[in-house]
mmCIF file of C-alpha atoms in Angstrom:
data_model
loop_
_atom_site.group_PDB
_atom_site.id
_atom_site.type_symbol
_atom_site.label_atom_id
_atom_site.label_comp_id
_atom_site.label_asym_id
_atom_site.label_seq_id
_atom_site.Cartn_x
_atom_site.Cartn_y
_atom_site.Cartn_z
ATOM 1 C CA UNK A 499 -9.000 -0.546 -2.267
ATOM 2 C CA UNK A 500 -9.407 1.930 -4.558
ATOM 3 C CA UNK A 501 -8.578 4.874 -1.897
ATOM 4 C CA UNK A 502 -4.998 4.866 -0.114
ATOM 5 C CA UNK A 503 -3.470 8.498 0.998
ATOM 6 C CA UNK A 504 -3.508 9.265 3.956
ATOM 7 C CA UNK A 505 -4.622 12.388 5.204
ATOM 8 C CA UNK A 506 -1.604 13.496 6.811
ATOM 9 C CA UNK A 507 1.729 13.104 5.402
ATOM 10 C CA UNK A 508 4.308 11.139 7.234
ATOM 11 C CA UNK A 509 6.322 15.085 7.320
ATOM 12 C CA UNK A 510 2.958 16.757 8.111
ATOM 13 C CA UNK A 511 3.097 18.244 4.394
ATOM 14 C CA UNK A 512 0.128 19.332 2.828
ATOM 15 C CA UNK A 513 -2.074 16.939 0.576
ATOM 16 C CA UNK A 514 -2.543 17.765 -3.346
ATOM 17 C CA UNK A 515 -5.581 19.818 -3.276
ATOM 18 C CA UNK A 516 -8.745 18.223 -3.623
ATOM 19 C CA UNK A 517 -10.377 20.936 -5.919
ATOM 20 C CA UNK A 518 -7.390 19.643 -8.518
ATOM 21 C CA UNK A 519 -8.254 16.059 -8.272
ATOM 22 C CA UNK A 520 -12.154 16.824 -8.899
ATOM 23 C CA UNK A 521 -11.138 18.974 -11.919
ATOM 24 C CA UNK A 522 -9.000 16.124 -13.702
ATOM 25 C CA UNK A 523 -10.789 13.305 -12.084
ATOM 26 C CA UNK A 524 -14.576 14.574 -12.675
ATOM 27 C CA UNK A 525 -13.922 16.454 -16.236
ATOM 28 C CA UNK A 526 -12.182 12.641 -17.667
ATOM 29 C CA UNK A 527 -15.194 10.768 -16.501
ATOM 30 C CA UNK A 528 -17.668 13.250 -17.923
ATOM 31 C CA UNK A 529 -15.820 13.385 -21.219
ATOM 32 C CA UNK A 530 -15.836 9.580 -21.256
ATOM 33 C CA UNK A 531 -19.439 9.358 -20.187
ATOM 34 C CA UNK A 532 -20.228 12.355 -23.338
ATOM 35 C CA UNK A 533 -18.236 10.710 -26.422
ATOM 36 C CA UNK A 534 -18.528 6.911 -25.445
ATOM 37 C CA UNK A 535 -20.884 6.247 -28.729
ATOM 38 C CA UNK A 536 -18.413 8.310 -30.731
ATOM 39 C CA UNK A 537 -14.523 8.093 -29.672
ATOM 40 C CA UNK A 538 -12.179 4.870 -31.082
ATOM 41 C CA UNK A 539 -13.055 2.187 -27.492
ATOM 42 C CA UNK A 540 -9.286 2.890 -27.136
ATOM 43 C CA UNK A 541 -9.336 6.843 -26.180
ATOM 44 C CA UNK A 542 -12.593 5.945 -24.245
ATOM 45 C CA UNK A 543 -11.200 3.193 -22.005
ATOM 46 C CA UNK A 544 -7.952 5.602 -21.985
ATOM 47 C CA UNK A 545 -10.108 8.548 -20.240
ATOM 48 C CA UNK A 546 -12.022 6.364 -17.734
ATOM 49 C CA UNK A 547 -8.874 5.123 -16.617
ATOM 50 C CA UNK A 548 -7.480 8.542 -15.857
ATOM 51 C CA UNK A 549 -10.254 9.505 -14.349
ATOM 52 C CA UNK A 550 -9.925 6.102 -12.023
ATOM 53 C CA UNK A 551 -6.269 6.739 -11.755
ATOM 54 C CA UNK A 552 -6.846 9.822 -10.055
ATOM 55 C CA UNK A 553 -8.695 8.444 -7.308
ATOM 56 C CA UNK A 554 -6.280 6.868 -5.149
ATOM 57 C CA UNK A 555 -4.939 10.285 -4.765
ATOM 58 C CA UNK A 556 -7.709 11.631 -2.697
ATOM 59 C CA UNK A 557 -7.511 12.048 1.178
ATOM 60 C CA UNK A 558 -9.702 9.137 3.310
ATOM 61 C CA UNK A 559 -10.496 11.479 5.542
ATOM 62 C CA UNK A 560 -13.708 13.274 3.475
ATOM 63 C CA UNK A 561 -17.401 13.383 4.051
ATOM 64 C CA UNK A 562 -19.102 9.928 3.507
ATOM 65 C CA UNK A 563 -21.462 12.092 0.857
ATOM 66 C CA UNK A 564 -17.911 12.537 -0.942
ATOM 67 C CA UNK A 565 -17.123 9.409 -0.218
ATOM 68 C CA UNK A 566 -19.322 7.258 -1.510
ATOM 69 C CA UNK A 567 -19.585 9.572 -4.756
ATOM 70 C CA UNK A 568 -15.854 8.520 -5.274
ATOM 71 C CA UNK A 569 -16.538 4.729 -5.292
ATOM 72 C CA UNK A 570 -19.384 5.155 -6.938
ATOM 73 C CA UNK A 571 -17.448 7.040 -9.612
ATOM 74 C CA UNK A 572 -14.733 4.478 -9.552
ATOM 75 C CA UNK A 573 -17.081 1.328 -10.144
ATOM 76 C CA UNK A 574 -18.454 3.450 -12.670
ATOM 77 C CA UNK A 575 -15.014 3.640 -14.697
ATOM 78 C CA UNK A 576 -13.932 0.148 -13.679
ATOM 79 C CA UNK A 577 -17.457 -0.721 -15.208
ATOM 80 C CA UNK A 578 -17.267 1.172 -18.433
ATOM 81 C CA UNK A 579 -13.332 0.277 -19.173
ATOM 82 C CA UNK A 580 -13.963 -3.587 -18.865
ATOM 83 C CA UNK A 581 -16.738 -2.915 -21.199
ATOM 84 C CA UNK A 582 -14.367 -1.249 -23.643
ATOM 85 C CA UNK A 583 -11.815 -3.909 -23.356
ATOM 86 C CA UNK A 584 -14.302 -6.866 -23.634
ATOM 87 C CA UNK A 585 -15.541 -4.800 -27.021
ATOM 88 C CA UNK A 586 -11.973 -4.180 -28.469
ATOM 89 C CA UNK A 587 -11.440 -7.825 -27.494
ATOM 90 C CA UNK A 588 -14.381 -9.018 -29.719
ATOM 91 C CA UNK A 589 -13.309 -6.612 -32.792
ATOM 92 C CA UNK A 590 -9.812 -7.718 -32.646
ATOM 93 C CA UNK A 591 -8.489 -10.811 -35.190
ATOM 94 C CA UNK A 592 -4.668 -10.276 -33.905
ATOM 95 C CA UNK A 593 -4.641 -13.134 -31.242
ATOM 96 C CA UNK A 594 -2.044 -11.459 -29.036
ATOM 97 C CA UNK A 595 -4.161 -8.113 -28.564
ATOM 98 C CA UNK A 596 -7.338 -9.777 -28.328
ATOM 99 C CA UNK A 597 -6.007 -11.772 -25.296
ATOM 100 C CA UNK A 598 -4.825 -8.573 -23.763
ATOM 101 C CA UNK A 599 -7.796 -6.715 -24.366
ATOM 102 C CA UNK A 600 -9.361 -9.787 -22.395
ATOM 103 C CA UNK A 601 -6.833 -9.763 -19.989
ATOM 104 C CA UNK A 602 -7.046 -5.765 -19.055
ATOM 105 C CA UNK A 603 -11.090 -6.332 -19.225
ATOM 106 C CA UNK A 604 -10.655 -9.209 -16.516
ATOM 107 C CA UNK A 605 -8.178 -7.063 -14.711
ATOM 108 C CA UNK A 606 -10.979 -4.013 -13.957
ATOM 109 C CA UNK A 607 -13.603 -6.298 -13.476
ATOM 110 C CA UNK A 608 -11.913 -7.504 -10.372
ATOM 111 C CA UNK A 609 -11.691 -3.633 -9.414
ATOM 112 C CA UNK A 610 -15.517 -3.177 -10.257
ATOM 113 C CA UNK A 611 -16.249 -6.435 -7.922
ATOM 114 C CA UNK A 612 -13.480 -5.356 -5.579
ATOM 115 C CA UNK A 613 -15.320 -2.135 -4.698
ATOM 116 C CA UNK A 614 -18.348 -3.297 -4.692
ATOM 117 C CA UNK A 615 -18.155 -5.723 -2.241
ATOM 118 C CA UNK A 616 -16.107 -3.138 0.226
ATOM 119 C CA UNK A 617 -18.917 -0.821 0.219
ATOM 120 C CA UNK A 618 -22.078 -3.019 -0.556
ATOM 121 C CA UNK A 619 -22.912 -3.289 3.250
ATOM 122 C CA UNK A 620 -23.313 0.578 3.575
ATOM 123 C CA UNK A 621 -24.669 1.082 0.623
ATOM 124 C CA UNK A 622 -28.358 2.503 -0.172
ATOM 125 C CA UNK A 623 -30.847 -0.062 -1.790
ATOM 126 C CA UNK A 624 -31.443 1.891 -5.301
ATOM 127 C CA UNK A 625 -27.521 1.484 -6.247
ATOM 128 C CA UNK A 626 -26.969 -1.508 -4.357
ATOM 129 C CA UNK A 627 -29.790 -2.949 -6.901
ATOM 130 C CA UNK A 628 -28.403 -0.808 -9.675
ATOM 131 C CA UNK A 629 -24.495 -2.058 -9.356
ATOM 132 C CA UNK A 630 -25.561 -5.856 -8.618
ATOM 133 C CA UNK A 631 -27.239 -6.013 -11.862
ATOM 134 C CA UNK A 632 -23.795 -4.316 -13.443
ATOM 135 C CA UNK A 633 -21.711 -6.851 -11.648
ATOM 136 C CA UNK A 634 -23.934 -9.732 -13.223
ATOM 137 C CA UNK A 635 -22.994 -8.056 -16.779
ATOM 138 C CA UNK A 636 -19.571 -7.643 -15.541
ATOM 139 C CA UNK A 637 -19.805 -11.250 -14.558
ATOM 140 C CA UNK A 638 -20.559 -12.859 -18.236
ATOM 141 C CA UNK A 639 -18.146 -10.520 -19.916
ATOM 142 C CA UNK A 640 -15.729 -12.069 -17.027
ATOM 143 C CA UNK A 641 -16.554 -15.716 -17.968
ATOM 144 C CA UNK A 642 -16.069 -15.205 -21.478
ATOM 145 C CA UNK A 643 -12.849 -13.625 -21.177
ATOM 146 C CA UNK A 644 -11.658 -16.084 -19.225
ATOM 147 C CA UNK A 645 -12.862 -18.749 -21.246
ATOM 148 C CA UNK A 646 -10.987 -16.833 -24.331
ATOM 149 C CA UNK A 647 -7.650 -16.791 -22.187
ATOM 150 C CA UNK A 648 -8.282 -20.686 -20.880
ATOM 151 C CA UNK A 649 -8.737 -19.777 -17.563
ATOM 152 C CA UNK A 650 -10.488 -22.578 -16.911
ATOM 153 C CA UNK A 651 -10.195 -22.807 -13.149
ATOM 154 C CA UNK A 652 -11.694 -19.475 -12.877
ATOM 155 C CA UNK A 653 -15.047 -20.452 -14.625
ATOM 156 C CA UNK A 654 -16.664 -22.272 -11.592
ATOM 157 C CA UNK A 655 -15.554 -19.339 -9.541
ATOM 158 C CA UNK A 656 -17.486 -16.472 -11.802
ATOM 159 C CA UNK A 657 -20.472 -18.963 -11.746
ATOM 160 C CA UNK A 658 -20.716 -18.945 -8.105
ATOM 161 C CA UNK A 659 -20.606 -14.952 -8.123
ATOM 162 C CA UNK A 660 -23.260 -15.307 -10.436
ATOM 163 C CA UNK A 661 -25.217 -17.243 -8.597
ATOM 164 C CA UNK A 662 -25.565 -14.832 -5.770
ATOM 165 C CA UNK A 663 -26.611 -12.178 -8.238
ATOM 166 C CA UNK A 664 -29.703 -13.918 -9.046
ATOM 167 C CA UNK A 665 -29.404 -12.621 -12.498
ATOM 168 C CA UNK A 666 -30.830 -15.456 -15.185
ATOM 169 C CA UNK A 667 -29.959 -14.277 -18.323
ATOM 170 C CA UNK A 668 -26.543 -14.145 -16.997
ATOM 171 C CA UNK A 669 -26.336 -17.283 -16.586
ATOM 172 C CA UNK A 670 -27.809 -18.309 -19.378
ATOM 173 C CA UNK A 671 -25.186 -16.507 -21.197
ATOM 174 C CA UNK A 672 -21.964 -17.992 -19.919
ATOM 175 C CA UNK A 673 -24.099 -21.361 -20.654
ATOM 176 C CA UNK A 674 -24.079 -20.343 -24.120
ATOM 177 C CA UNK A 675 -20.622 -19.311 -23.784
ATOM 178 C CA UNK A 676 -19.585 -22.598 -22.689
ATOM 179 C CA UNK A 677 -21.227 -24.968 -25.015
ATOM 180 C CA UNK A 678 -19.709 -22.514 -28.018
ATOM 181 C CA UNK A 679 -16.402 -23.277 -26.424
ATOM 182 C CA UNK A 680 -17.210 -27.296 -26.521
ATOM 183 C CA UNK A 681 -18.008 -27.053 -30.076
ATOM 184 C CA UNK A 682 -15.571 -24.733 -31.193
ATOM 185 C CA UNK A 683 -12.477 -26.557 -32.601
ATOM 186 C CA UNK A 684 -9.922 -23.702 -31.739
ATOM 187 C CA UNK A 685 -10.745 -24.122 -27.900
ATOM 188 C CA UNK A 686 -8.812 -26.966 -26.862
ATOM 189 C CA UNK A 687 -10.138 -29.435 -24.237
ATOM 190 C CA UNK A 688 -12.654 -28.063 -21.955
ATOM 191 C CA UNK A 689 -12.617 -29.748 -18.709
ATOM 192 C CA UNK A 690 -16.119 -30.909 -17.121
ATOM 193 C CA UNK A 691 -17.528 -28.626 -14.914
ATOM 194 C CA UNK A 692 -17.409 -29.080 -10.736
ATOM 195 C CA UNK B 494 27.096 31.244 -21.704
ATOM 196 C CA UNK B 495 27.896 33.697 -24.873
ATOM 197 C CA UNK B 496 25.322 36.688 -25.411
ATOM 198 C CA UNK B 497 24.379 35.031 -28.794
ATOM 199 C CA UNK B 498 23.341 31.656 -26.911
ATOM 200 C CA UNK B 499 21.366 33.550 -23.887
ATOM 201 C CA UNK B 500 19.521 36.336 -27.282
ATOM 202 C CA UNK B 501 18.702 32.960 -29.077
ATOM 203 C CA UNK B 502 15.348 32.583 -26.802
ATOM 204 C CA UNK B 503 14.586 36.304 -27.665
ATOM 205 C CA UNK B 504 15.223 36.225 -31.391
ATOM 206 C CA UNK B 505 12.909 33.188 -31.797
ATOM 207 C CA UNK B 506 10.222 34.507 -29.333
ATOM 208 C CA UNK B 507 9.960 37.594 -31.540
ATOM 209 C CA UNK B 508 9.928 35.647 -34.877
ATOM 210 C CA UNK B 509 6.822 33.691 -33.008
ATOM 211 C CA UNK B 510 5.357 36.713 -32.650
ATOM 212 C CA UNK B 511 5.721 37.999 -35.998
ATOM 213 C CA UNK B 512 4.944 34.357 -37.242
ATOM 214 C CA UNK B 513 1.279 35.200 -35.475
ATOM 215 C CA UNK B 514 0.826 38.689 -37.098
ATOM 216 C CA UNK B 515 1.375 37.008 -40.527
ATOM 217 C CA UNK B 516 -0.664 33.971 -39.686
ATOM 218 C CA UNK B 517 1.961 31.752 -40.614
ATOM 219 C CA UNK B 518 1.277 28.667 -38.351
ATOM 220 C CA UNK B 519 3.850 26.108 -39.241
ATOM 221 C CA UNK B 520 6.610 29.292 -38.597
ATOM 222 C CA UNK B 521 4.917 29.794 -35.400
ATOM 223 C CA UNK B 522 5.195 26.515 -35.020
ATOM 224 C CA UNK B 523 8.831 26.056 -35.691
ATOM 225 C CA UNK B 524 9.328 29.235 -33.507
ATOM 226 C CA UNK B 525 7.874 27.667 -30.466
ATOM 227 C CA UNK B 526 9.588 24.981 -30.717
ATOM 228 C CA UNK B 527 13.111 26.641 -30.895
ATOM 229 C CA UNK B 528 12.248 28.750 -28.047
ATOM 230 C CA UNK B 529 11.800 25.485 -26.184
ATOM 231 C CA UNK B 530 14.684 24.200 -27.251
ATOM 232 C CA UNK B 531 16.776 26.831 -25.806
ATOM 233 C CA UNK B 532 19.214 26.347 -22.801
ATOM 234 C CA UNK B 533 17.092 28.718 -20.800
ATOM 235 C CA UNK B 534 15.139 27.074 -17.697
ATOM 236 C CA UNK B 535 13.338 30.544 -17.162
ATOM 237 C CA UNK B 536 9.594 29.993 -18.683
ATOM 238 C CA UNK B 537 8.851 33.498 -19.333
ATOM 239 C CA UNK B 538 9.997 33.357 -23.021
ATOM 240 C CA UNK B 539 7.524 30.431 -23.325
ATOM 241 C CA UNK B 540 4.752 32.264 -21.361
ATOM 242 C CA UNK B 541 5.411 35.436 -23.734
ATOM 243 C CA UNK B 542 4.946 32.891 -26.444
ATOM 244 C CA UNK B 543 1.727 31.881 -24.753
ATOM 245 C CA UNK B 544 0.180 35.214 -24.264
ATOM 246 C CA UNK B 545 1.211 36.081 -27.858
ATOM 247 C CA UNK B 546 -0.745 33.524 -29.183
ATOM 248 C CA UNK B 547 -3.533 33.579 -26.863
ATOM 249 C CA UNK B 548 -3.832 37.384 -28.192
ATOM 250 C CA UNK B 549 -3.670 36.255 -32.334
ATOM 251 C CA UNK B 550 -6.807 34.329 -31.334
ATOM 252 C CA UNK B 551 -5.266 31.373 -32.705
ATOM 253 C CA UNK B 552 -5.965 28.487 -30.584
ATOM 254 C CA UNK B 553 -3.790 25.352 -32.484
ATOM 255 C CA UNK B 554 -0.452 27.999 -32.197
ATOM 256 C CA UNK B 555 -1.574 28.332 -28.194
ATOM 257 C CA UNK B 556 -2.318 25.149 -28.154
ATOM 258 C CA UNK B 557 1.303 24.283 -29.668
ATOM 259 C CA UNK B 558 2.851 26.763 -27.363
ATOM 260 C CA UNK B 559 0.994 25.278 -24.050
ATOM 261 C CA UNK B 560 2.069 21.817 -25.037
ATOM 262 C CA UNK B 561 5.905 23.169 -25.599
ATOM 263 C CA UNK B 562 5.767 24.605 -22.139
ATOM 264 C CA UNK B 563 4.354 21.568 -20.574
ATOM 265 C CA UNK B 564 7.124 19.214 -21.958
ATOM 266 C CA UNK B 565 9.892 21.897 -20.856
ATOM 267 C CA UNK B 566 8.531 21.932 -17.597
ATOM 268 C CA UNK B 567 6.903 18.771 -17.006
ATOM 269 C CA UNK B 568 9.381 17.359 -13.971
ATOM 270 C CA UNK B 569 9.728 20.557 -12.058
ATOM 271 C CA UNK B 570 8.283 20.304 -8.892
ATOM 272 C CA UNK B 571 5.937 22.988 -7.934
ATOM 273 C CA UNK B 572 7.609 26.244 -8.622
ATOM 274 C CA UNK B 573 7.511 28.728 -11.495
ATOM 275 C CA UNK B 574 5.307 26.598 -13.569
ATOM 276 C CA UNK B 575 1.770 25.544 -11.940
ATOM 277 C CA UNK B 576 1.224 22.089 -13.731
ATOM 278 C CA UNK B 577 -2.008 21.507 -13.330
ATOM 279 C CA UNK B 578 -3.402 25.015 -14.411
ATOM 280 C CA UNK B 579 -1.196 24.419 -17.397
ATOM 281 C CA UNK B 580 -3.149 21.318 -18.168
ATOM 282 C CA UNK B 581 -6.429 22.692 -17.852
ATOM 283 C CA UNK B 582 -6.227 25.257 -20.232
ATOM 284 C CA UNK B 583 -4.433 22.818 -22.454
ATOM 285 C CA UNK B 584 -7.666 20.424 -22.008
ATOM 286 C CA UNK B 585 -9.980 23.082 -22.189
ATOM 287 C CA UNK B 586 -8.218 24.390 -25.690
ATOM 288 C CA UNK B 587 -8.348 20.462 -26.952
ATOM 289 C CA UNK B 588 -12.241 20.005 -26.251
ATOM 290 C CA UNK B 589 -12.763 23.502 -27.713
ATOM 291 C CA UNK B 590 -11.259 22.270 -31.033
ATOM 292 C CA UNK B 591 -12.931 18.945 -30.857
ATOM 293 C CA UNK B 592 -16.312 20.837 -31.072
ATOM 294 C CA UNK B 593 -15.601 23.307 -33.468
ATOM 295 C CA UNK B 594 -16.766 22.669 -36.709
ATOM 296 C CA UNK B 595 -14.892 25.176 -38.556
ATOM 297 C CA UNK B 596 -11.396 23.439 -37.441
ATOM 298 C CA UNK B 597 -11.465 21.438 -41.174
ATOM 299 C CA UNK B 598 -7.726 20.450 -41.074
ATOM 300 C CA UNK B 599 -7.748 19.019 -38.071
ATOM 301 C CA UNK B 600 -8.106 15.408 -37.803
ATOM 302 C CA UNK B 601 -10.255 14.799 -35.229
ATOM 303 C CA UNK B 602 -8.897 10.953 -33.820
ATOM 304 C CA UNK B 603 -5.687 13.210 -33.747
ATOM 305 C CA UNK B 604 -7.429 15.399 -31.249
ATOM 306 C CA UNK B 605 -9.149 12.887 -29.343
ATOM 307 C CA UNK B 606 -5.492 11.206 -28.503
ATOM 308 C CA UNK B 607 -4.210 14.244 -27.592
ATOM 309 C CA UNK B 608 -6.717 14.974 -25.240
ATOM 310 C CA UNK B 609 -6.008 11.274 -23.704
ATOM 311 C CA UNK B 610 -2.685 12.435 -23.059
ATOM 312 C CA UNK B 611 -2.797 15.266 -21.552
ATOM 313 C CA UNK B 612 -5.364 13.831 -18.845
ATOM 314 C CA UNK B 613 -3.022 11.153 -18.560
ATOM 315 C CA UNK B 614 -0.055 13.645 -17.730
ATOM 316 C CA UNK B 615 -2.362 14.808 -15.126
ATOM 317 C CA UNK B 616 -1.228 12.152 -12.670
ATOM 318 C CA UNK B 617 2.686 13.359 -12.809
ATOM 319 C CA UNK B 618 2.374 16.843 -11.085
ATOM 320 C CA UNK B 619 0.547 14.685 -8.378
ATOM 321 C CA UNK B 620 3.586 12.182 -8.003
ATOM 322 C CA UNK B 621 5.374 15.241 -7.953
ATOM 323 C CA UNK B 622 4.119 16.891 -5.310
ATOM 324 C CA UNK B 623 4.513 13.780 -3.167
ATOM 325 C CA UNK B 624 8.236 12.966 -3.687
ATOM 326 C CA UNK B 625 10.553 13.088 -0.992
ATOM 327 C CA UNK B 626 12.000 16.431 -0.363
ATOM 328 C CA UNK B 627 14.950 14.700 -0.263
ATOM 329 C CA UNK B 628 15.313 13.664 -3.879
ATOM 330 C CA UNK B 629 15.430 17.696 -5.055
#
C-alpha cells in the first residue's frame, strides 16, 4: 500500500502540509519525466524514487480526484524506476551490480503490480487499459530479471500474470527469454516448466 | 565562550561578503564554510551569508551558502530554520544552473547528483516533523 498516514495523529498533531508534499513529490516526478532521455539511468531512477518516497506521507483522507492522481503517480514512478533498473542491469558487465540492478527492478515491479491491483476495480477503462498493457511490459522485464537472478520458481508465477494480460508479444518475449537461458552456457540448469 | 570564539562567525561573514564584492568564489567559498563551522547554533550569520550572495547575483556562492545552511541545520526540528523552503530554493537554484548555458565550469553530471540529493533530503524534515515530542 503505497499510502499509510493517517489523518489524525495519535496526539491530534497536525499532518505535514500537503502543499509541501505536492511541491517535492510533483516537481521530482516532472524532472524525471523532462530529462529521462538525457540524465545517467542512475539520477533518473534516483528522482522517481523520491518522488515515490514522498507518497506514503500524504493523508488517506483526500478527495478520490487526489487520490487516484497519487496512485496513478506512484505506478507511474514504480513503472519508470524498474525500467531504469532493468536498463542499468543490461549495461552493466560487473556481475554483483547487474544482479542488484535486477533485484531493485524486481523489487518496484511488485510495487507497480501491487498498486495496480488495489485500485484496478475502481479504476476508469482508458488507464485501466493503459496500465495493463504497462504491467505486461513490466511483466517480461520481471521474467527476465528473474531468470538473470535464478529465480526459477518465480517464472511460472510471472507467466500466469501474463496470461491474464492478454498481451502476446509478451509472451512471446519471456519465450525468447527462456530458450536464450537453455542455450546459454552461463545459466546453469533450467528446470522444465509446470 | 571567549569574545574571539563568539566574533569568529562575524569576521568570516564579512570576509564572505567582501569575497562577493571581489568575485572571488573559492574565498567565498572557504568563507561560508567557516561561518558554518562556527560554534554558533544561531542561523542568522548563515542567512546574512545567504542574502549577501543572493544580492552579488552569484548563484553557485548562494547556492554554496544554501547548502552550508542546510547541513548546519538539517536535524532541527521545525524552528528557526524552515527546511523545506530551504530546499526549494536550493532545487530551484540547481535546475536554474542545469539550464544555463553560460555556466561552462560546471560539470553538469555534478549538477544532476546534486539535485538528486537534495530531493532526497526532502524526506528528513518530514520524519522530522513526525517524531515523538518526546525525543526533543
Amino acid at each position: 500500500m503505497l499510502l499509510q498516514r493517517d489523518p489524525l495523529e495519535q496526539d491530534g498533531s497536525k499532518l505535514f502540509p500537503v502543499s509541501e508534499l505536492n511541491w517535492f513529490s510533483k516537481n521530482s516526478y516532472n524532472l524525471g519525466v523532462k530529462y529521462v532521455n538525457q540524465w545517467d539511468l542512475r539520477c533518473v531512477a534516483r528522482i522517481f524514487t523520491s518522488s515515490l518516497s514522498i507518497i506514503k506521507y500524504y493523508p488517506r483522507d483526500l478527495p478520490s480526484q487526489e487520490m487516484d492522481d497519487l496512485a496513478l503517480r506512484g505506478m507511474f514512478c514504480n513503472f519508470m524506476i524498474s525500467t531504469a533498473y532493468i536498463a542499468l542491469g543490461r549495461a552493466e558487465d560487473r556481475i554483483e551490480v547487474r544482479l542488484e540492478n535486477y533485484l531493485n527492478a524486481r523489487k518496484y515491479i511488485k510495487g507497480f503490480d501491487e498498486e495496480l491491483e488495489t485500485r484496478l476495480v475502481s479504476m476508469v477503462d482508458e488507464f485501466k487499459l493503459d496500465l495493463q498493457s504497462k504491467l505486461a511490459t513490466l511483466l517480461a522485464f520481471d521474467f527476465e530479471a528473474a531468470i538473470c537472478l535464478k529465480s526459477w520458481d518465480d517464472l511460472p508465477v510471472i507467466v500466469r500474470k501474463s496470461g491474464s494480460c492478454k498481451d502476446l508479444q509478451a509472451l512471446q518475449v519471456m519465450g525468447d527469454l527462456i530458450l536464450r537461458a537453455k542455450t546459454s552456457p552461463t545459466q546453469g540448469k533450467v528446470p522444465p516448466f509446470g | 565562550m571567549s569574545e574571539s570564539a563568539q566574533n569568529e562567525p562575524m569576521t568570516w561573514y564579512l570576509a564572505h561578503k567582501l569575497a562577493l564584492r571581489s568575485g572571488d568564489q573559492d574565498m567565498a567559498s572557504s568563507s561560508v564554510e567557516a561561518v558554518g563551522a562556527s560554534a554558533s547554533k544561531d542561523p542568522k550569520f548563515l542567512y546574512a551569508c545567504c542574502l549577501d550572495a543572493q544580492k552579488s547575483g552569484d548563484k553557485l556562492c548562494l547556492l554554496k551558502a544554501l547548502k552550508k545552511l542546510a547541513e548546519k541545520f538539517e536535524f532541527t526540528k521545525p524552528g528557526d530554520v524552515y527546511f523545506p523552503a530551504l530546499l526549494r530554493a536550493m532545487i530551484r537554484l540547481q535546475v536554474a544552473l542545469l539550464n544555463d548555458e553560460e555556466q561552462l565550469h560546471i560539470d553538469p553530471a555534478t549538477m544532476v547528483n546534486d539535485v538528486c540529493e537534495t530531493f532526497e533530503g526532502g524526506e528528513l524534515p518530514i520524519r522530522l516533523w513526525y517524531m515523538p515530542r518526546s525525543s526533543c
